[in-house]
Short mmCIF file of C-alpha atoms and ligand atoms in Angstrom, two decimals:
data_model
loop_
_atom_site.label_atom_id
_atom_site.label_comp_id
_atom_site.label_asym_id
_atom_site.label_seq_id
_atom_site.Cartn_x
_atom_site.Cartn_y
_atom_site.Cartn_z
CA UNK A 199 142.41 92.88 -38.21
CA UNK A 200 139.98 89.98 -39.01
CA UNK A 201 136.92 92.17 -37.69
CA UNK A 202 138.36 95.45 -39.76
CA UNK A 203 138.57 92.77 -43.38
CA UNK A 204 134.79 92.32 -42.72
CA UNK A 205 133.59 95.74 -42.17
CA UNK A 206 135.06 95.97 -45.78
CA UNK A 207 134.09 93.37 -47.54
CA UNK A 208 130.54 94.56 -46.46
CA UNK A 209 131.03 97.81 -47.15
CA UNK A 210 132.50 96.59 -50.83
CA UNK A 211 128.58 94.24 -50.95
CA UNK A 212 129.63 91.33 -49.68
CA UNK A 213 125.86 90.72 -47.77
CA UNK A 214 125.53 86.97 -47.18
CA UNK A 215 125.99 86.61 -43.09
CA UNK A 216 126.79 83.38 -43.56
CA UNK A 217 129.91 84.16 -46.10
CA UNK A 218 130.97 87.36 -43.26
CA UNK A 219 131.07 84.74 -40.40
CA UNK A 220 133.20 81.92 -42.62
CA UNK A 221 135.77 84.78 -42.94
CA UNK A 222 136.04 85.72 -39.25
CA UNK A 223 136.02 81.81 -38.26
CA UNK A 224 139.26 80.83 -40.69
CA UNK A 225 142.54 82.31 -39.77
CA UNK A 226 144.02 83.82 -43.38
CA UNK A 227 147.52 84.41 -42.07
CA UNK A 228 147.76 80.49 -41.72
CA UNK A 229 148.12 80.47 -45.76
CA UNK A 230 150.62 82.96 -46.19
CA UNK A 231 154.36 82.62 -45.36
CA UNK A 232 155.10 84.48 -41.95
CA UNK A 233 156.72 87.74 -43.15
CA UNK A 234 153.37 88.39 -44.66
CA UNK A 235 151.63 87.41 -41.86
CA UNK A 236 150.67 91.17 -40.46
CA UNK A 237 149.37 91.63 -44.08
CA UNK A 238 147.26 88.47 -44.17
CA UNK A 239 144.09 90.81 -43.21
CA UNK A 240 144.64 93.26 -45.70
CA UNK A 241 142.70 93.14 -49.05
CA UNK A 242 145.54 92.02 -51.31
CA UNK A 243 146.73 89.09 -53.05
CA UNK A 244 149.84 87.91 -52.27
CA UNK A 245 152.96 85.24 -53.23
CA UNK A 246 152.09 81.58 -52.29
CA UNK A 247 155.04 79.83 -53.90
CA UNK A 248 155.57 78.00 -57.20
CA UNK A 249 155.00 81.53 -58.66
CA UNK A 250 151.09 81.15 -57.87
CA UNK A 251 148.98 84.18 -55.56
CA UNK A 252 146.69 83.68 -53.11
CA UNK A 253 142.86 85.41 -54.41
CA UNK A 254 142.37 88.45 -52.64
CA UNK A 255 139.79 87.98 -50.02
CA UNK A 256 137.14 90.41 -51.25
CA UNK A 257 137.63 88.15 -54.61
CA UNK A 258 137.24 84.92 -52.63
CA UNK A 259 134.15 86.22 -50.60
CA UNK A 260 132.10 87.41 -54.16
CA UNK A 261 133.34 83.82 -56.17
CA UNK A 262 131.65 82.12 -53.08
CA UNK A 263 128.68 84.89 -52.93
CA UNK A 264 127.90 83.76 -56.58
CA UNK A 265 127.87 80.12 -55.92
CA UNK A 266 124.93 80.30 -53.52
CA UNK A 267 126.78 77.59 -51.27
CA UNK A 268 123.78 75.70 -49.37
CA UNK A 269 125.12 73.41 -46.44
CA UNK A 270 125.71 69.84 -47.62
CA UNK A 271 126.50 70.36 -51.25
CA UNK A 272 129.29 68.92 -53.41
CA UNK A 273 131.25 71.20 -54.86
CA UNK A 274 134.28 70.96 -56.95
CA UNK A 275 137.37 73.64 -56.61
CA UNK A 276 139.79 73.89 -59.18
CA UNK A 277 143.16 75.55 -58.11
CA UNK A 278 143.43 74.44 -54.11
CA UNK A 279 146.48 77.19 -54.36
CA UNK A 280 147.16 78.28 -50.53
CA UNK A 281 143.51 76.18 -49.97
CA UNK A 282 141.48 79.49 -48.17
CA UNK A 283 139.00 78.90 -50.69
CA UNK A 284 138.78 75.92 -49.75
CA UNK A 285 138.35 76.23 -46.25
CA UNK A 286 136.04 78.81 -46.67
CA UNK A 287 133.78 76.56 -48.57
CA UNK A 288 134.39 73.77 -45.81
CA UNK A 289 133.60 76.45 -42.73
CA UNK A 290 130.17 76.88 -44.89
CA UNK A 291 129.36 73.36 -44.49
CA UNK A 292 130.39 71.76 -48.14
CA UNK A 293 131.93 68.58 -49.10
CA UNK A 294 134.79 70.25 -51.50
CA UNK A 295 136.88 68.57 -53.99
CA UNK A 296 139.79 70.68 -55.21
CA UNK A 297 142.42 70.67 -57.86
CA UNK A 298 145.85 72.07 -57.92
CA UNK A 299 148.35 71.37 -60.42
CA UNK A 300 151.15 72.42 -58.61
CA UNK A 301 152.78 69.16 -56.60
CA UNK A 302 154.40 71.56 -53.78
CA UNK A 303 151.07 73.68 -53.62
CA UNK A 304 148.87 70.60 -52.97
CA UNK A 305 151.17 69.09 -50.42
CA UNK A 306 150.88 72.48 -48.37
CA UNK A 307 147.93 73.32 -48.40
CA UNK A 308 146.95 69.75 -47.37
CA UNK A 309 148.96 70.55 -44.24
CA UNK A 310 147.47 73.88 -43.37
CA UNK A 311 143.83 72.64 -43.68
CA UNK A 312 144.44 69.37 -41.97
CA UNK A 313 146.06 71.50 -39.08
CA UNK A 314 142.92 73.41 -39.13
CA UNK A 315 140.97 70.27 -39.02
CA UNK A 316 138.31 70.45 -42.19
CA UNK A 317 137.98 67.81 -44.40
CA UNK A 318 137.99 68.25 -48.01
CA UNK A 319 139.11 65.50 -50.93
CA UNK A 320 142.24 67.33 -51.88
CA UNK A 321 143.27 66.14 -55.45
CA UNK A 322 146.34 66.57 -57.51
CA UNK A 323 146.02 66.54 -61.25
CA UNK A 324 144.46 68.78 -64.28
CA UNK A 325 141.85 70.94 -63.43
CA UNK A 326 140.37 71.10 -67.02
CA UNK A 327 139.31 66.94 -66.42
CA UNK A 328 137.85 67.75 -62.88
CA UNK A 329 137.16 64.48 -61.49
CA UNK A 330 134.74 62.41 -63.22
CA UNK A 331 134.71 59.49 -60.64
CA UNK A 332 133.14 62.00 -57.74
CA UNK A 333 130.58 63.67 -60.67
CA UNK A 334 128.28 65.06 -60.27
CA UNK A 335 128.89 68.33 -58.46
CA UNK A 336 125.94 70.81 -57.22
CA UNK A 337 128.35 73.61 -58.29
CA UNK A 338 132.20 74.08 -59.83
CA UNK A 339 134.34 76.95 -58.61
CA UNK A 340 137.11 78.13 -60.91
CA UNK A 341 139.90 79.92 -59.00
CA UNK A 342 142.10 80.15 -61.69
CA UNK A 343 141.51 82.55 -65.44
CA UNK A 344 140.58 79.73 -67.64
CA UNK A 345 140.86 80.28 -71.46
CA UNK A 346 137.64 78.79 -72.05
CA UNK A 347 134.71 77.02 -70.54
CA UNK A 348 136.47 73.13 -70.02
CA UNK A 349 133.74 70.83 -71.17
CA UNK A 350 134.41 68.42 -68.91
CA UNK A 351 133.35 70.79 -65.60
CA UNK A 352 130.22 71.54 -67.24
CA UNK A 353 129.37 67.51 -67.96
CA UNK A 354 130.29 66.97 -64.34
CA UNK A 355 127.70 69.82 -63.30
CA UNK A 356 124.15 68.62 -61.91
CA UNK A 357 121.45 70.16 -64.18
CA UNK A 358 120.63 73.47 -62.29
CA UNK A 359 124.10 73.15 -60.92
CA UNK A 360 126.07 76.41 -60.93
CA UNK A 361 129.89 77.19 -61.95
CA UNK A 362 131.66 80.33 -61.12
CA UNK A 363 134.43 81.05 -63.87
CA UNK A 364 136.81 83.93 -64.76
CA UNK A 365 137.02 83.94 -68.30
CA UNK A 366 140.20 85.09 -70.21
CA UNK A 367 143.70 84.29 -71.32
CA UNK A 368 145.05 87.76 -70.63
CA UNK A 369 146.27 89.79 -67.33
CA UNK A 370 142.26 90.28 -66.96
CA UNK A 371 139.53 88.00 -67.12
CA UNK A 372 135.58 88.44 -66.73
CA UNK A 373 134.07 86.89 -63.97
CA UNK A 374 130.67 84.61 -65.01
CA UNK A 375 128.35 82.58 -63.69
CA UNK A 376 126.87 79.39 -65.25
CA UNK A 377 123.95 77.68 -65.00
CA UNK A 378 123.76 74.17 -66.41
CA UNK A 379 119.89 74.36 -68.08
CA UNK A 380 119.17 70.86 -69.58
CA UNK A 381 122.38 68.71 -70.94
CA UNK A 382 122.84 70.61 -74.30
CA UNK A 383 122.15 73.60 -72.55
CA UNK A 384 123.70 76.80 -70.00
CA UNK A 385 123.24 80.08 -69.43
CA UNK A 386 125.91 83.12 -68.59
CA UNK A 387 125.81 85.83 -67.02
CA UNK A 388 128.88 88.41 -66.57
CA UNK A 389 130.08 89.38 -63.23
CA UNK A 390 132.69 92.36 -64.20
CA UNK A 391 136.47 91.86 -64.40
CA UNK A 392 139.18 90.63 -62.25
CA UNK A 393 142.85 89.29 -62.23
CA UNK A 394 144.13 85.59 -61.73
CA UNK A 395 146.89 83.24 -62.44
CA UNK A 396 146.08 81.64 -65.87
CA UNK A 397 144.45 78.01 -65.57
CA UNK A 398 146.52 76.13 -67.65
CA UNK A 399 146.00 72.84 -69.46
CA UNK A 400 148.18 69.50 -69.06
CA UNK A 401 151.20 71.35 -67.32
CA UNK A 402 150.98 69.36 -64.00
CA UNK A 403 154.22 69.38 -62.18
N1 LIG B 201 141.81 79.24 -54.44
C1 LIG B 201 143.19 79.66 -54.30
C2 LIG B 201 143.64 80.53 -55.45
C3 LIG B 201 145.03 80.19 -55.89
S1 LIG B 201 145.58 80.84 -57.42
C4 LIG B 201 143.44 80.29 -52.94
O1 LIG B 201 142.47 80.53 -52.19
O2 LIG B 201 144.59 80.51 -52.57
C5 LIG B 201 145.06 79.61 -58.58
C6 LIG B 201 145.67 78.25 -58.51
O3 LIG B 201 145.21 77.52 -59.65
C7 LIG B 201 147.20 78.19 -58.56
O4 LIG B 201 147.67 77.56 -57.40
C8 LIG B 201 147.50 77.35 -59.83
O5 LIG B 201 148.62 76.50 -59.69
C9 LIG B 201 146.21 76.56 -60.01
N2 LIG B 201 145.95 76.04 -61.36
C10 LIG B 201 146.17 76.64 -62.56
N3 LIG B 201 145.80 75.83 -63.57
C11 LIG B 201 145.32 74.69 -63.02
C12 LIG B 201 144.78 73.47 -63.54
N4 LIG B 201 144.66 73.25 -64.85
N5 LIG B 201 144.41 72.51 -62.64
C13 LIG B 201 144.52 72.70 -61.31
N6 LIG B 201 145.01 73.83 -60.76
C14 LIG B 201 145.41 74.82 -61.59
#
Protein backbone atom coordinates (compact mmCIF):
# COMPACT_ATOMS: atom_id res chain seq x y z
CA UNK A 1 0.00 0.00 0.00
CA UNK A 2 3.05 2.16 0.98
CA UNK A 3 4.75 1.38 -2.53
CA UNK A 4 1.15 2.08 -4.45
CA UNK A 5 0.98 5.98 -2.19
CA UNK A 6 4.35 6.65 -3.95
CA UNK A 7 3.71 5.71 -7.44
CA UNK A 8 1.07 8.52 -6.85
CA UNK A 9 2.48 11.06 -5.30
CA UNK A 10 4.98 10.88 -8.28
CA UNK A 11 2.65 10.61 -10.69
CA UNK A 12 0.75 13.83 -8.91
CA UNK A 13 4.91 15.71 -9.20
CA UNK A 14 6.11 14.88 -6.19
CA UNK A 15 10.03 14.44 -7.80
CA UNK A 16 12.46 14.86 -4.89
CA UNK A 17 13.88 11.03 -4.26
CA UNK A 18 14.76 11.98 -1.16
CA UNK A 19 10.99 13.17 -0.07
CA UNK A 20 9.63 9.48 -2.05
CA UNK A 21 12.02 7.42 0.21
CA UNK A 22 11.00 9.46 3.70
CA UNK A 23 7.44 8.30 2.80
CA UNK A 24 8.16 4.60 2.24
CA UNK A 25 10.59 4.59 5.47
CA UNK A 26 7.69 6.07 8.08
CA UNK A 27 4.78 3.86 8.73
CA UNK A 28 1.47 6.37 8.28
CA UNK A 29 -1.00 3.95 9.80
CA UNK A 30 0.99 4.47 13.17
CA UNK A 31 -0.83 8.08 13.32
CA UNK A 32 -4.20 7.13 12.68
CA UNK A 33 -6.56 5.29 15.11
CA UNK A 34 -6.77 1.47 14.05
CA UNK A 35 -10.15 1.32 12.28
CA UNK A 36 -8.52 3.60 9.81
CA UNK A 37 -5.60 1.78 9.68
CA UNK A 38 -6.29 -0.09 6.06
CA UNK A 39 -6.94 3.55 4.88
CA UNK A 40 -3.72 5.02 6.28
CA UNK A 41 -2.15 4.57 2.57
CA UNK A 42 -4.80 6.12 0.82
CA UNK A 43 -4.55 9.84 -0.24
CA UNK A 44 -7.01 11.31 2.26
CA UNK A 45 -7.07 13.22 5.32
CA UNK A 46 -8.53 11.81 8.07
CA UNK A 47 -9.89 12.36 12.02
CA UNK A 48 -6.96 12.62 14.55
CA UNK A 49 -8.93 13.60 17.64
CA UNK A 50 -9.66 16.90 19.39
CA UNK A 51 -11.63 17.60 16.14
CA UNK A 52 -8.14 18.17 14.24
CA UNK A 53 -7.21 15.99 10.59
CA UNK A 54 -4.25 14.55 9.74
CA UNK A 55 -2.74 16.54 6.11
CA UNK A 56 -3.25 14.34 3.37
CA UNK A 57 -0.04 12.84 2.34
CA UNK A 58 0.25 14.23 -1.19
CA UNK A 59 -0.25 17.70 0.89
CA UNK A 60 2.49 16.74 3.36
CA UNK A 61 4.96 15.52 0.56
CA UNK A 62 4.52 19.16 -1.64
CA UNK A 63 4.66 21.47 1.98
CA UNK A 64 8.03 19.55 2.47
CA UNK A 65 8.92 19.67 -1.49
CA UNK A 66 8.68 23.54 -1.06
CA UNK A 67 10.85 23.80 1.92
CA UNK A 68 13.93 22.45 0.14
CA UNK A 69 14.79 20.43 3.46
CA UNK A 70 18.79 20.05 3.34
CA UNK A 71 20.10 17.48 6.04
CA UNK A 72 21.04 19.21 9.29
CA UNK A 73 18.76 22.19 9.25
CA UNK A 74 16.54 23.65 11.98
CA UNK A 75 13.31 23.85 11.20
CA UNK A 76 10.31 24.90 13.08
CA UNK A 77 6.71 23.01 12.64
CA UNK A 78 3.74 24.57 13.77
CA UNK A 79 0.72 22.15 14.33
CA UNK A 80 2.64 18.64 15.47
CA UNK A 81 -1.21 17.29 14.94
CA UNK A 82 -0.82 13.29 14.49
CA UNK A 83 3.27 14.39 14.15
CA UNK A 84 3.80 12.59 10.31
CA UNK A 85 5.02 15.82 9.34
CA UNK A 86 7.10 15.71 11.69
CA UNK A 87 8.62 12.55 11.25
CA UNK A 88 8.88 13.04 7.81
CA UNK A 89 11.04 16.02 8.34
CA UNK A 90 13.09 13.94 11.03
CA UNK A 91 13.49 10.72 8.43
CA UNK A 92 15.05 13.68 6.08
CA UNK A 93 17.64 14.37 8.53
CA UNK A 94 16.27 17.79 10.37
CA UNK A 95 16.38 18.95 13.84
CA UNK A 96 12.41 19.88 14.05
CA UNK A 97 10.72 21.92 16.58
CA UNK A 98 6.93 21.66 16.48
CA UNK A 99 3.91 23.29 17.94
CA UNK A 100 0.54 21.95 18.73
CA UNK A 101 -1.96 23.65 20.69
CA UNK A 102 -3.94 20.87 21.44
CA UNK A 103 -2.72 19.28 25.08
CA UNK A 104 -4.11 15.61 24.08
CA UNK A 105 -2.61 16.00 20.45
CA UNK A 106 0.92 16.80 21.74
CA UNK A 107 0.94 14.09 24.33
CA UNK A 108 0.19 11.49 21.42
CA UNK A 109 2.00 12.25 19.05
CA UNK A 110 4.99 12.43 21.44
CA UNK A 111 4.26 8.73 21.98
CA UNK A 112 4.00 7.62 18.41
CA UNK A 113 7.30 9.32 17.36
CA UNK A 114 9.19 8.31 20.42
CA UNK A 115 7.97 4.66 19.64
CA UNK A 116 9.36 5.23 16.29
CA UNK A 117 12.51 6.46 17.77
CA UNK A 118 13.22 10.16 16.05
CA UNK A 119 13.99 12.91 18.00
CA UNK A 120 12.35 16.14 17.58
CA UNK A 121 11.80 19.13 20.42
CA UNK A 122 8.10 18.61 20.68
CA UNK A 123 6.55 21.86 22.18
CA UNK A 124 3.18 22.71 23.54
CA UNK A 125 2.00 26.26 23.32
CA UNK A 126 0.85 29.01 20.54
CA UNK A 127 2.05 28.54 17.29
CA UNK A 128 1.71 32.26 16.25
CA UNK A 129 4.90 33.01 19.09
CA UNK A 130 6.97 30.01 17.65
CA UNK A 131 9.72 29.71 19.97
CA UNK A 132 11.97 32.53 20.27
CA UNK A 133 14.51 30.84 22.69
CA UNK A 134 15.53 28.07 19.79
CA UNK A 135 15.48 31.18 16.91
CA UNK A 136 16.66 31.19 14.46
CA UNK A 137 15.20 28.57 12.16
CA UNK A 138 16.64 27.76 8.46
CA UNK A 139 12.94 27.35 7.51
CA UNK A 140 9.17 27.47 9.28
CA UNK A 141 6.53 25.02 8.16
CA UNK A 142 2.91 26.00 8.73
CA UNK A 143 0.59 22.96 8.88
CA UNK A 144 -2.24 24.71 9.89
CA UNK A 145 -4.50 27.79 7.51
CA UNK A 146 -3.18 30.76 9.26
CA UNK A 147 -5.15 34.06 8.91
CA UNK A 148 -2.15 35.95 8.29
CA UNK A 149 1.59 35.88 8.10
CA UNK A 150 2.47 35.77 12.31
CA UNK A 151 5.30 38.21 12.64
CA UNK A 152 6.90 36.47 15.04
CA UNK A 153 7.77 33.20 12.55
CA UNK A 154 9.13 35.50 10.12
CA UNK A 155 11.59 37.37 12.93
CA UNK A 156 12.57 33.87 13.97
CA UNK A 157 13.47 33.05 10.17
CA UNK A 158 17.33 33.15 9.16
CA UNK A 159 17.72 35.72 6.32
CA UNK A 160 17.35 33.46 3.17
CA UNK A 161 15.40 31.19 5.43
CA UNK A 162 12.21 29.83 3.86
CA UNK A 163 8.49 29.42 5.38
CA UNK A 164 5.84 27.37 3.81
CA UNK A 165 2.29 28.88 4.75
CA UNK A 166 -1.36 28.29 3.72
CA UNK A 167 -2.90 31.49 3.77
CA UNK A 168 -6.65 32.00 4.60
CA UNK A 169 -9.35 32.12 7.22
CA UNK A 170 -11.90 30.26 5.15
CA UNK A 171 -12.61 26.37 4.23
CA UNK A 172 -9.67 27.15 1.55
CA UNK A 173 -6.46 28.68 1.87
CA UNK A 174 -3.52 29.44 -0.73
CA UNK A 175 -0.50 27.72 -0.27
CA UNK A 176 2.87 30.26 -0.33
CA UNK A 177 6.20 30.24 0.04
CA UNK A 178 8.38 32.88 1.79
CA UNK A 179 11.59 33.95 1.54
CA UNK A 180 13.01 36.13 4.30
CA UNK A 181 15.22 38.81 1.91
CA UNK A 182 17.00 41.24 4.36
CA UNK A 183 15.15 42.00 7.92
CA UNK A 184 12.51 44.51 6.57
CA UNK A 185 12.16 42.42 3.75
CA UNK A 186 10.30 38.84 2.03
CA UNK A 187 9.17 37.70 -0.91
CA UNK A 188 5.88 35.38 -1.88
CA UNK A 189 5.16 33.34 -4.14
CA UNK A 190 1.66 31.37 -4.51
CA UNK A 191 1.53 27.69 -4.57
CA UNK A 192 -2.38 27.09 -5.55
CA UNK A 193 -5.08 26.22 -2.99
CA UNK A 194 -5.68 23.68 -0.40
CA UNK A 195 -7.77 22.84 2.78
CA UNK A 196 -6.63 22.85 6.56
CA UNK A 197 -7.79 23.20 10.06
CA UNK A 198 -7.67 26.98 10.86
CA UNK A 199 -4.43 28.06 12.91
CA UNK A 200 -5.84 29.78 15.60
CA UNK A 201 -4.43 32.37 17.98
CA UNK A 202 -4.21 32.10 21.97
CA UNK A 203 -6.80 29.13 22.21
CA UNK A 204 -4.31 26.60 23.77
CA UNK A 205 -6.09 23.93 25.63
N1 LIG B 1 1.25 18.32 10.60
C1 LIG B 1 0.04 17.67 11.04
C2 LIG B 1 -1.20 18.39 10.56
C3 LIG B 1 -2.26 18.44 11.62
S1 LIG B 1 -3.61 19.53 11.37
C4 LIG B 1 0.05 16.19 10.69
O1 LIG B 1 0.95 15.74 9.94
O2 LIG B 1 -0.80 15.44 11.16
C5 LIG B 1 -3.02 21.05 12.07
C6 LIG B 1 -2.75 21.11 13.54
O3 LIG B 1 -2.47 22.48 13.86
C7 LIG B 1 -3.90 20.70 14.45
O4 LIG B 1 -3.49 19.63 15.26
C8 LIG B 1 -4.19 21.97 15.29
O5 LIG B 1 -4.55 21.69 16.63
C9 LIG B 1 -2.86 22.72 15.21
N2 LIG B 1 -2.92 24.17 15.46
C10 LIG B 1 -3.87 25.07 15.07
N3 LIG B 1 -3.56 26.31 15.51
C11 LIG B 1 -2.38 26.21 16.18
C12 LIG B 1 -1.54 27.14 16.88
N4 LIG B 1 -1.84 28.44 16.97
N5 LIG B 1 -0.41 26.65 17.46
C13 LIG B 1 -0.08 25.35 17.40
N6 LIG B 1 -0.83 24.42 16.75
C14 LIG B 1 -1.97 24.83 16.15
Amino acid sequence: MRKKLIIELREKGIHDEKILSAFDAVPRHYFLDNVFAEQAYSNIAFQIGSGQTISHPYTVAFQTQLLEVKKGDKILEIGTGSGFQTSILCELGVKVYSIERHKELHLKAKRVIQHLKYNPRLSFGDGFKGLPAFAPFDKVIITCGAPHIPQALVDQLKIGGIMIIPIGEGEEQQMKRIVKISDTEIEKEDYGVFKFVPMLENKVK
